[in-house]
Coordinates of C-alpha atoms in Angstrom, one line a residue:
M1 CA -37.3 -5.8 -15.4
R2 CA -35.5 -8.9 -14.4
K3 CA -31.7 -8.8 -15.0
T4 CA -29.5 -11.7 -16.0
Y5 CA -26.4 -12.2 -13.9
F6 CA -23.6 -14.3 -15.4
P7 CA -21.8 -16.7 -13.0
A8 CA -18.7 -15.8 -11.1
I9 CA -15.5 -17.8 -10.8
P10 CA -14.4 -18.9 -7.3
G11 CA -11.6 -16.6 -6.2
E12 CA -12.8 -13.8 -8.5
T13 CA -12.8 -10.4 -6.8
A14 CA -16.1 -8.6 -6.1
T15 CA -14.7 -5.7 -8.0
S16 CA -14.3 -7.8 -11.1
I17 CA -17.9 -9.2 -10.7
L18 CA -19.3 -5.7 -10.3
G19 CA -17.4 -4.6 -13.4
M20 CA -19.1 -7.4 -15.3
V21 CA -22.5 -6.5 -14.0
S22 CA -22.0 -2.8 -15.0
R23 CA -21.3 -3.9 -18.5
T24 CA -23.9 -6.6 -19.0
T25 CA -26.9 -5.0 -17.2
D26 CA -28.6 -1.6 -17.1
S27 CA -27.9 -1.2 -13.4
R28 CA -27.2 2.5 -12.9
L29 CA -26.0 2.0 -9.3
A30 CA -23.5 -0.7 -10.5
K31 CA -22.1 1.6 -13.1
Q32 CA -21.7 4.5 -10.6
I33 CA -20.0 2.4 -8.0
F34 CA -17.6 0.8 -10.4
A35 CA -16.8 4.2 -12.0
E36 CA -16.1 5.6 -8.5
V37 CA -13.7 2.8 -7.8
E38 CA -11.7 3.7 -10.9
R39 CA -11.8 7.5 -10.1
S40 CA -10.8 7.0 -6.4
G41 CA -7.9 4.6 -7.2
R42 CA -8.6 2.4 -4.2
T43 CA -10.6 -0.7 -3.2
L44 CA -11.6 -2.2 0.2
L45 CA -9.1 -4.9 1.1
G46 CA -7.8 -4.7 -2.4
S47 CA -10.8 -6.7 -3.7
L48 CA -14.1 -5.0 -2.7
P49 CA -15.6 -2.1 -4.7
C50 CA -17.9 -1.2 -1.7
R51 CA -19.2 -2.7 1.5
A52 CA -20.4 -6.3 1.1
R53 CA -24.1 -5.6 1.9
L54 CA -24.2 -2.8 -0.7
F55 CA -22.6 -5.1 -3.2
C56 CA -25.3 -7.8 -2.5
T57 CA -28.0 -5.1 -2.9
V58 CA -26.7 -3.9 -6.2
T59 CA -26.4 -7.5 -7.6
E60 CA -29.7 -8.5 -6.0
G61 CA -28.1 -11.4 -4.1
A62 CA -27.1 -13.2 -7.3
Y63 CA -23.7 -14.0 -5.8
G64 CA -24.7 -15.0 -2.3
E65 CA -25.0 -13.3 1.0
P66 CA -22.4 -10.9 2.4
D67 CA -20.6 -13.6 4.3
H68 CA -20.2 -15.7 1.2
V69 CA -19.0 -12.7 -0.9
L70 CA -16.5 -11.8 1.7
S71 CA -15.1 -15.3 2.1
V72 CA -15.0 -16.3 -1.6
H73 CA -14.7 -13.1 -3.6
S74 CA -12.5 -10.9 -1.4
L75 CA -9.2 -10.9 0.5
L76 CA -10.9 -10.9 3.9
P77 CA -9.7 -14.4 4.9
V78 CA -6.1 -13.1 4.3
H79 CA -6.6 -10.0 6.4
L80 CA -8.4 -11.8 9.2
V81 CA -5.2 -13.8 9.9
G82 CA -3.8 -10.7 11.6
V83 CA -7.0 -9.9 13.6
H84 CA -7.3 -10.8 17.3
A85 CA -10.2 -13.1 18.1
D86 CA -11.8 -10.5 20.3
M87 CA -12.2 -8.0 17.5
K88 CA -13.0 -10.2 14.5
T89 CA -16.8 -9.6 14.7
R90 CA -16.3 -5.8 14.6
T91 CA -13.8 -5.9 11.8
V92 CA -16.0 -8.1 9.6
E93 CA -18.9 -5.7 10.3
S94 CA -16.8 -2.8 9.2
V95 CA -16.6 -4.2 5.7
T96 CA -20.1 -5.6 5.6
Q97 CA -22.3 -2.7 6.5
A98 CA -22.9 0.2 4.1
S99 CA -20.9 3.0 5.7
H100 CA -18.4 5.7 4.7
A101 CA -16.4 5.1 7.9
R102 CA -12.9 3.6 7.8
T103 CA -12.5 -0.1 8.2
L104 CA -10.8 -1.6 11.3
F105 CA -8.1 -3.3 9.3
C106 CA -4.5 -2.2 9.2
H107 CA -3.1 0.0 6.4
L108 CA 0.5 0.6 5.4
P109 CA 1.9 4.2 5.3
L110 CA 1.2 6.4 2.3
L111 CA 2.8 5.4 -1.0
Y112 CA 3.8 2.1 0.6
Q113 CA 0.2 0.9 0.5
C114 CA -0.8 -0.6 -2.8
G115 CA -3.7 1.0 -4.7
N116 CA -6.2 -0.5 -7.1
R117 CA -4.8 -3.8 -8.4
H118 CA -8.0 -4.7 -10.4
G119 CA -6.0 -4.3 -13.6
I120 CA -3.2 -6.7 -12.6
Q121 CA -3.4 -10.3 -13.7
C122 CA -1.5 -13.4 -14.9
P123 CA -1.3 -13.9 -18.7
E124 CA -1.9 -17.7 -18.2
C125 CA -4.9 -17.1 -16.0
R126 CA -6.3 -14.5 -18.5
I127 CA -6.1 -17.0 -21.3
L128 CA -7.9 -19.7 -19.2
A129 CA -10.6 -17.2 -18.2
R130 CA -11.3 -16.1 -21.7
D131 CA -11.4 -19.6 -23.1
E132 CA -13.8 -20.8 -20.4
F133 CA -15.9 -17.7 -19.6
G134 CA -15.3 -15.4 -22.5
R135 CA -14.4 -12.4 -20.4
R136 CA -11.7 -10.8 -18.3
V137 CA -11.4 -12.0 -14.7
S138 CA -9.5 -10.5 -11.8
H139 CA -8.4 -13.0 -9.2
C140 CA -8.0 -12.3 -5.5
M141 CA -4.6 -13.9 -5.4
H142 CA -3.3 -11.4 -7.9
C143 CA -4.8 -8.4 -6.0
A144 CA -2.9 -9.0 -2.7
D145 CA -0.3 -6.3 -1.8
F146 CA 3.1 -6.6 -3.4
V147 CA 2.4 -9.8 -5.4
T148 CA 4.3 -9.6 -8.7
R149 CA 4.0 -13.2 -9.8
C150 CA 1.2 -15.7 -10.1
P151 CA 1.6 -18.3 -7.3
L152 CA 0.1 -21.0 -9.7
H153 CA 1.8 -20.3 -13.0
E154 CA 4.9 -18.6 -11.6
C155 CA 4.9 -16.0 -14.4
N156 CA 5.1 -12.2 -14.1
L157 CA 1.8 -10.3 -13.6
I158 CA 1.0 -7.7 -16.3
C159 CA -1.2 -4.6 -16.3
D160 CA -4.0 -4.6 -18.9
E161 CA -6.3 -2.0 -17.3
E162 CA -5.7 1.7 -16.8
C163 CA -6.7 1.7 -13.1
S164 CA -3.5 -0.2 -12.2
N165 CA -0.9 1.8 -14.2
F166 CA 0.7 2.9 -10.9
E167 CA 1.0 -0.7 -9.7
S168 CA 2.7 -1.7 -13.0
I169 CA 5.5 1.0 -12.8
M170 CA 6.3 -0.2 -9.2
M171 CA 7.1 -3.6 -10.5
H172 CA 10.7 -4.3 -11.5
C173 CA 10.7 -7.9 -12.7
R174 CA 14.0 -9.6 -13.3
P175 CA 15.4 -13.2 -13.0
G176 CA 17.5 -14.2 -10.1
A177 CA 17.1 -13.9 -6.3
M178 CA 14.5 -11.1 -6.6
S179 CA 12.2 -13.3 -8.7
R180 CA 12.6 -16.3 -6.3
N181 CA 11.8 -14.1 -3.3
S182 CA 8.8 -12.6 -5.0
L183 CA 7.5 -16.0 -6.0
R184 CA 7.8 -17.3 -2.5
F185 CA 6.2 -14.2 -1.1
A186 CA 3.2 -14.7 -3.5
G187 CA 2.9 -18.3 -2.5
M188 CA 2.9 -17.5 1.2
M189 CA 0.4 -14.8 0.7
H190 CA -1.8 -17.1 -1.3
S191 CA -1.7 -19.8 1.4
L192 CA -1.9 -17.5 4.4
A193 CA -5.6 -17.9 5.0
D194 CA -5.4 -21.7 4.6
L195 CA -3.1 -22.0 7.7
T196 CA -5.4 -20.2 10.2
P197 CA -7.3 -23.4 11.3
Q198 CA -4.1 -25.0 12.5
M199 CA -2.8 -22.2 14.7
P200 CA -3.2 -18.4 14.9
A201 CA -0.4 -16.5 13.1
R202 CA 0.7 -14.7 16.3
E203 CA 1.2 -17.8 18.3
R204 CA 2.8 -19.7 15.4
V205 CA 5.4 -17.0 14.8
R206 CA 6.1 -16.6 18.5
Q207 CA 6.7 -20.4 18.9
L208 CA 9.1 -20.5 16.0
L209 CA 11.0 -17.5 17.3
A210 CA 11.2 -19.0 20.8
A211 CA 12.5 -22.3 19.5
K212 CA 15.4 -20.4 17.9
G213 CA 16.3 -18.4 21.0
Y214 CA 14.8 -15.0 20.0
V215 CA 12.4 -15.0 23.0
T216 CA 13.8 -14.8 26.6
C217 CA 12.6 -17.0 29.5
E218 CA 10.6 -14.0 30.7
G219 CA 8.7 -13.9 27.4
H220 CA 10.5 -10.8 25.9
V221 CA 11.5 -10.8 22.3
R222 CA 15.1 -10.0 21.4
V223 CA 14.4 -7.3 18.9
E224 CA 17.9 -6.2 17.8
P225 CA 19.1 -9.7 16.7
L226 CA 15.8 -10.1 14.8
R227 CA 16.3 -6.8 13.0
H228 CA 19.8 -8.0 11.8
A229 CA 18.4 -11.3 10.8
L230 CA 15.5 -9.7 8.8
A231 CA 17.9 -7.3 7.0
S232 CA 20.2 -10.2 6.1
L233 CA 17.4 -12.5 4.9
F234 CA 15.8 -10.0 2.6
S235 CA 19.0 -8.3 1.4
D236 CA 18.4 -9.5 -2.2
G237 CA 15.1 -7.6 -2.3
F238 CA 11.8 -8.1 -4.1
E239 CA 10.4 -7.1 -7.5
D240 CA 8.1 -4.5 -6.0
V241 CA 10.2 -1.4 -5.0
R242 CA 7.7 -0.4 -2.3
L243 CA 8.3 -3.7 -0.5
N244 CA 12.0 -3.1 -0.6
A245 CA 11.5 0.4 0.8
L246 CA 9.2 -0.9 3.5
I247 CA 11.8 -3.4 4.7
R248 CA 14.6 -0.9 4.7
E249 CA 12.9 2.2 6.0
V250 CA 10.2 0.9 8.3
D251 CA 11.0 -1.1 11.5
I252 CA 9.1 -4.3 10.5
V253 CA 10.0 -6.1 13.7
A254 CA 8.9 -3.4 16.1
T255 CA 5.7 -2.6 14.1
Y256 CA 4.7 -6.3 14.1
L257 CA 5.4 -6.8 17.8
R258 CA 3.4 -3.7 18.8
A259 CA 0.4 -5.0 16.9
A260 CA 0.9 -8.6 18.0
N261 CA 1.1 -7.7 21.7
S262 CA -2.3 -5.9 21.5
N263 CA -5.7 -7.4 21.1
R264 CA -7.0 -4.1 19.7
R265 CA -4.8 -3.9 16.7
A266 CA -4.9 -5.8 13.4
I267 CA -1.6 -6.9 11.8
H268 CA -1.2 -6.3 8.1
P269 CA -0.9 -9.5 6.1
V270 CA 2.4 -8.3 4.6
L271 CA 4.0 -8.1 8.1
I272 CA 2.7 -11.5 8.9
V273 CA 4.2 -13.1 5.8
L274 CA 7.6 -11.4 6.4
M275 CA 7.7 -12.3 10.1
E276 CA 6.6 -15.9 9.4
W277 CA 9.2 -16.2 6.7
L278 CA 11.8 -14.8 9.1
S279 CA 10.8 -17.1 11.9
M280 CA 11.2 -20.1 9.6
E281 CA 14.5 -19.1 7.9
A282 CA 16.4 -17.3 10.6
E283 CA 19.4 -19.1 12.1
H284 CA 19.4 -20.2 15.7
L285 CA 20.6 -17.4 18.0
L286 CA 24.0 -18.2 19.5
E287 CA 24.2 -18.5 23.3
S288 CA 26.7 -15.7 23.4
R289 CA 24.1 -13.3 21.8
R290 CA 21.3 -14.5 24.1
R291 CA 22.8 -13.0 27.2
R292 CA 21.4 -9.7 28.2
P293 CA 23.8 -6.8 28.6
S294 CA 23.4 -6.8 32.4
D295 CA 24.2 -10.5 32.7
S296 CA 27.9 -9.8 32.6
T297 CA 27.7 -7.2 35.4
N298 CA 25.8 -9.1 38.1
E299 CA 28.3 -8.1 40.7
A300 CA 27.7 -4.9 42.6
T301 CA 29.0 -1.9 40.8
D302 CA 31.8 0.1 42.4
A303 CA 30.2 2.9 44.5
T304 CA 33.0 5.4 43.5
L305 CA 32.4 4.7 39.7
L306 CA 28.7 5.0 40.2
S307 CA 29.0 8.4 41.9
K308 CA 31.3 9.5 39.2
K309 CA 28.9 8.6 36.4
R310 CA 26.0 10.3 38.2
A311 CA 28.0 13.5 38.6
E312 CA 28.9 13.4 34.9
W313 CA 25.3 13.1 33.9
T314 CA 24.2 15.9 36.3
A315 CA 26.9 18.2 34.9
F316 CA 26.0 17.2 31.3
Q317 CA 22.3 18.1 31.9
A318 CA 23.3 21.5 33.3
Q319 CA 25.4 22.2 30.1
C320 CA 22.6 21.0 27.8
H321 CA 19.7 22.9 29.3
G322 CA 16.7 23.0 27.0
L323 CA 17.3 19.8 25.2
T324 CA 14.8 16.9 25.1
R325 CA 15.4 13.5 26.5
T326 CA 16.1 12.0 23.1
E327 CA 18.5 14.8 22.2
M328 CA 20.5 14.3 25.4
R329 CA 20.7 10.6 24.8
H330 CA 22.1 11.2 21.3
R331 CA 24.6 13.8 22.6
A332 CA 26.1 11.4 25.2
P333 CA 25.2 7.9 24.1
A334 CA 28.0 6.1 26.0
L335 CA 27.2 7.8 29.3
W336 CA 23.4 7.2 28.9
T337 CA 23.9 3.6 28.0
W338 CA 26.2 2.9 31.1
L339 CA 23.6 4.5 33.5
H340 CA 20.8 2.7 31.8
R341 CA 22.5 -0.7 32.3
H342 CA 23.8 -0.1 35.9
D343 CA 21.6 2.5 37.4
A344 CA 18.3 2.6 35.4
T345 CA 16.1 3.7 38.3
W346 CA 18.3 6.7 39.2
L347 CA 18.5 7.7 35.5
T348 CA 14.7 7.6 35.1
C349 CA 14.3 9.9 38.1
N350 CA 17.0 12.3 36.9
Q351 CA 16.0 13.0 33.4
V352 CA 14.3 16.1 32.1
S353 CA 10.5 15.9 31.9
V354 CA 8.8 14.8 28.7
Q355 CA 8.1 17.8 26.5
R356 CA 4.7 17.9 24.9
T357 CA 4.7 20.8 22.4
G358 CA 1.1 20.2 21.1
R359 CA 2.4 20.4 17.5
F360 CA 1.0 18.3 14.7
R361 CA 2.8 15.0 14.1
A362 CA 5.3 15.3 11.3
S363 CA 4.4 13.7 8.1
R364 CA 6.1 10.4 7.3
V365 CA 8.9 10.6 4.8
L366 CA 7.8 9.3 1.4
P367 CA 9.8 6.3 0.0
A368 CA 12.5 7.5 -2.3
E369 CA 12.3 4.4 -4.5
V370 CA 8.6 5.0 -5.3
L371 CA 9.2 8.7 -6.1
E372 CA 12.1 7.8 -8.3
R373 CA 10.0 5.2 -10.3
I374 CA 7.5 7.9 -10.9
R375 CA 10.2 10.4 -11.9
V376 CA 11.9 8.2 -14.4
N377 CA 8.6 7.0 -16.0
T378 CA 8.5 8.4 -19.6
R379 CA 5.2 7.0 -20.7
D380 CA 2.2 9.3 -20.8
F381 CA -0.7 7.1 -19.6
R382 CA -3.2 9.8 -20.4
Y383 CA -3.2 9.3 -24.2
S384 CA -6.2 7.3 -25.2
A385 CA -6.3 4.5 -27.8
D386 CA -8.0 6.6 -30.4
G387 CA -5.3 9.2 -30.3
L388 CA -7.3 12.1 -28.8
E389 CA -5.2 14.5 -26.7
P390 CA -6.0 14.2 -23.0
L391 CA -7.5 16.9 -20.8
P392 CA -4.9 19.3 -19.4
S393 CA -5.6 18.6 -15.7
A394 CA -4.1 16.9 -12.7
Y395 CA -7.4 14.9 -12.5
Q396 CA -6.7 13.2 -15.8
V397 CA -3.1 12.5 -14.8
R398 CA -4.2 11.0 -11.5
I399 CA -6.9 8.8 -13.1
S400 CA -4.4 7.6 -15.7
Y401 CA -2.0 6.5 -13.0
G402 CA -4.8 5.0 -10.9
M403 CA -3.6 6.7 -7.7
S404 CA -5.7 8.0 -4.8
V405 CA -6.1 11.7 -4.3
L406 CA -3.9 11.9 -1.2
A407 CA -1.1 9.8 -2.7
F408 CA -1.1 11.7 -5.9
N409 CA -1.0 15.2 -4.3
R410 CA 1.7 14.2 -1.8
A411 CA 3.8 12.7 -4.7
A412 CA 3.2 15.7 -6.9
S413 CA 4.3 18.1 -4.2
R414 CA 7.5 16.1 -3.6
L415 CA 8.3 15.9 -7.3
N416 CA 7.9 19.6 -7.8
G417 CA 4.6 19.0 -9.6
A418 CA 1.6 21.4 -9.5
G419 CA -0.7 18.9 -7.8
V420 CA -4.3 19.9 -7.9
H421 CA -3.4 23.0 -9.8
A422 CA -1.7 21.2 -12.7
Q423 CA -2.7 22.5 -16.2
L424 CA -0.8 20.4 -18.7
P425 CA 0.3 20.4 -21.5
A426 CA -0.6 24.1 -22.1
R427 CA -3.3 26.8 -21.7
R428 CA -6.8 25.6 -22.2
E429 CA -7.3 27.5 -25.5
V430 CA -4.2 25.8 -26.9
F431 CA -5.6 22.5 -25.9
V432 CA -8.9 23.2 -27.6
S433 CA -7.2 24.3 -30.8
R434 CA -5.2 21.1 -30.9
R435 CA -8.3 19.0 -30.4
V436 CA -10.2 20.9 -33.1
Q437 CA -7.3 20.5 -35.6
Q438 CA -7.0 16.8 -34.8
A439 CA -10.7 16.4 -35.4
R440 CA -10.5 18.1 -38.8
V441 CA -7.7 15.7 -39.8
L442 CA -9.7 12.7 -38.8
L443 CA -12.9 13.9 -40.6
A444 CA -10.9 14.5 -43.8
R445 CA -9.2 11.1 -43.5
F446 CA -12.6 9.3 -43.3
N447 CA -14.3 11.5 -45.9
E448 CA -16.8 12.8 -43.4
A449 CA -18.7 16.1 -43.4
V450 CA -16.7 18.9 -41.8
N451 CA -19.2 21.1 -39.9
E452 CA -19.6 22.5 -36.4
S453 CA -21.4 19.4 -35.0
S454 CA -19.1 16.8 -36.5
I455 CA -16.0 18.7 -35.2
A456 CA -17.5 18.8 -31.7
R457 CA -18.4 15.1 -31.8
R458 CA -14.9 14.1 -33.0
S459 CA -13.1 16.4 -30.6
R460 CA -15.4 15.4 -27.7
L461 CA -15.9 19.1 -26.8
R462 CA -19.0 21.2 -26.6
T463 CA -19.8 23.5 -29.5
D464 CA -19.9 26.6 -27.3
T465 CA -16.5 25.6 -25.8
I466 CA -14.9 25.4 -29.3
N467 CA -16.4 28.8 -30.3
R468 CA -15.5 30.6 -27.1
H469 CA -11.8 29.5 -27.2
A470 CA -11.6 30.1 -30.9
R471 CA -12.6 33.7 -30.4
T472 CA -10.0 34.0 -27.5
L473 CA -7.2 32.8 -29.9
T474 CA -8.3 35.1 -32.6
K475 CA -8.2 38.1 -30.3
K476 CA -4.7 37.2 -29.1
Q477 CA -3.4 36.8 -32.6

């Protein structure tokens, strides 16, 4: 049977299109994929429900070939800004072919990375979409990470779908410097892909930094002054608490430079926006701060002083036997710094060997701001519109928040929650009795017949489940 596919809006996410297809056609595969997106709490590049080729197969090519879908209905153009030319073909294929493997694009650490933003949109854009198309539309520009304001209408984004509840509680919209920073961030993120034909982002940022004295004649970046400039520039913060935590707790400059100096790493769009913003707004570096520490000591170091420092380091190593290189450096920072500046070759040869314990890498510390926003949230997202009591499980809590499995379990463990073993709000038999009692009240209110089948239908429980737990309660009483 031939299906009718309604037209899509330019800039509408492929997730939004698939949601429309699942509601307006009898495509079982479309319904399954869209339901899986809501259950998993994540999308590809924040805008794709699945690989582009699978999307085209489900929609029978009604919205174009995979290349067209990726360029018009996804955030791929924004993410490609941070991809080196040598790996663009492979990264595009990773989101095109139907596969369960991870994409080659960069991800932020756990609980810093945004989840499913399909339910976030601008009130003005929502009115325009309903007036013109008669349905809800999710725009790519609203699904970009950490965007809290519409770059076109400059108003706060709102959450009107359950899948983005977690995103909504991470937003802390308030007038002032935060709102101005957030609005400019949204505008730069929206226009990021449009700037790529002029000059690649890596070269553009490097040229701006070099013009302001943050790059040496040898081509090395002065990292420490850049860190101070970044902290000062974004001291007012943004309306998304995760972005504030990212700037404060993650070394943005070093992370960006590691990726920018490699042709095998993709740079996250958020890092590109922050570094481009920094390169445009940072003040010119003073000549006094451009000199390297060794420039003031070009003359030959006194041999007696050099021998004394070497002897002190040798004695210090003998006293601190068993410590690692990093621990020794932190125990005697002044001595280590002096030798590093004046006798680096000798220091390298006279340090303890690198210890490789073979232990697993320690888990990254979760952002305290994100955990605090979850902790202070008093709204129970699980309660449905018709008033039925939610299932007493961690699964229902996770789905109501719109979080991924890994993020929810890590957050629950840090917040002293039960994680996958959560059974709230009480024992299952108590939950069943509440549902049954509520169903009886609703049946009496609407003058409907009160029998076994009607109670099961109203409570959305199986008849055998009601009978089994009713007997359990009777025995306990």
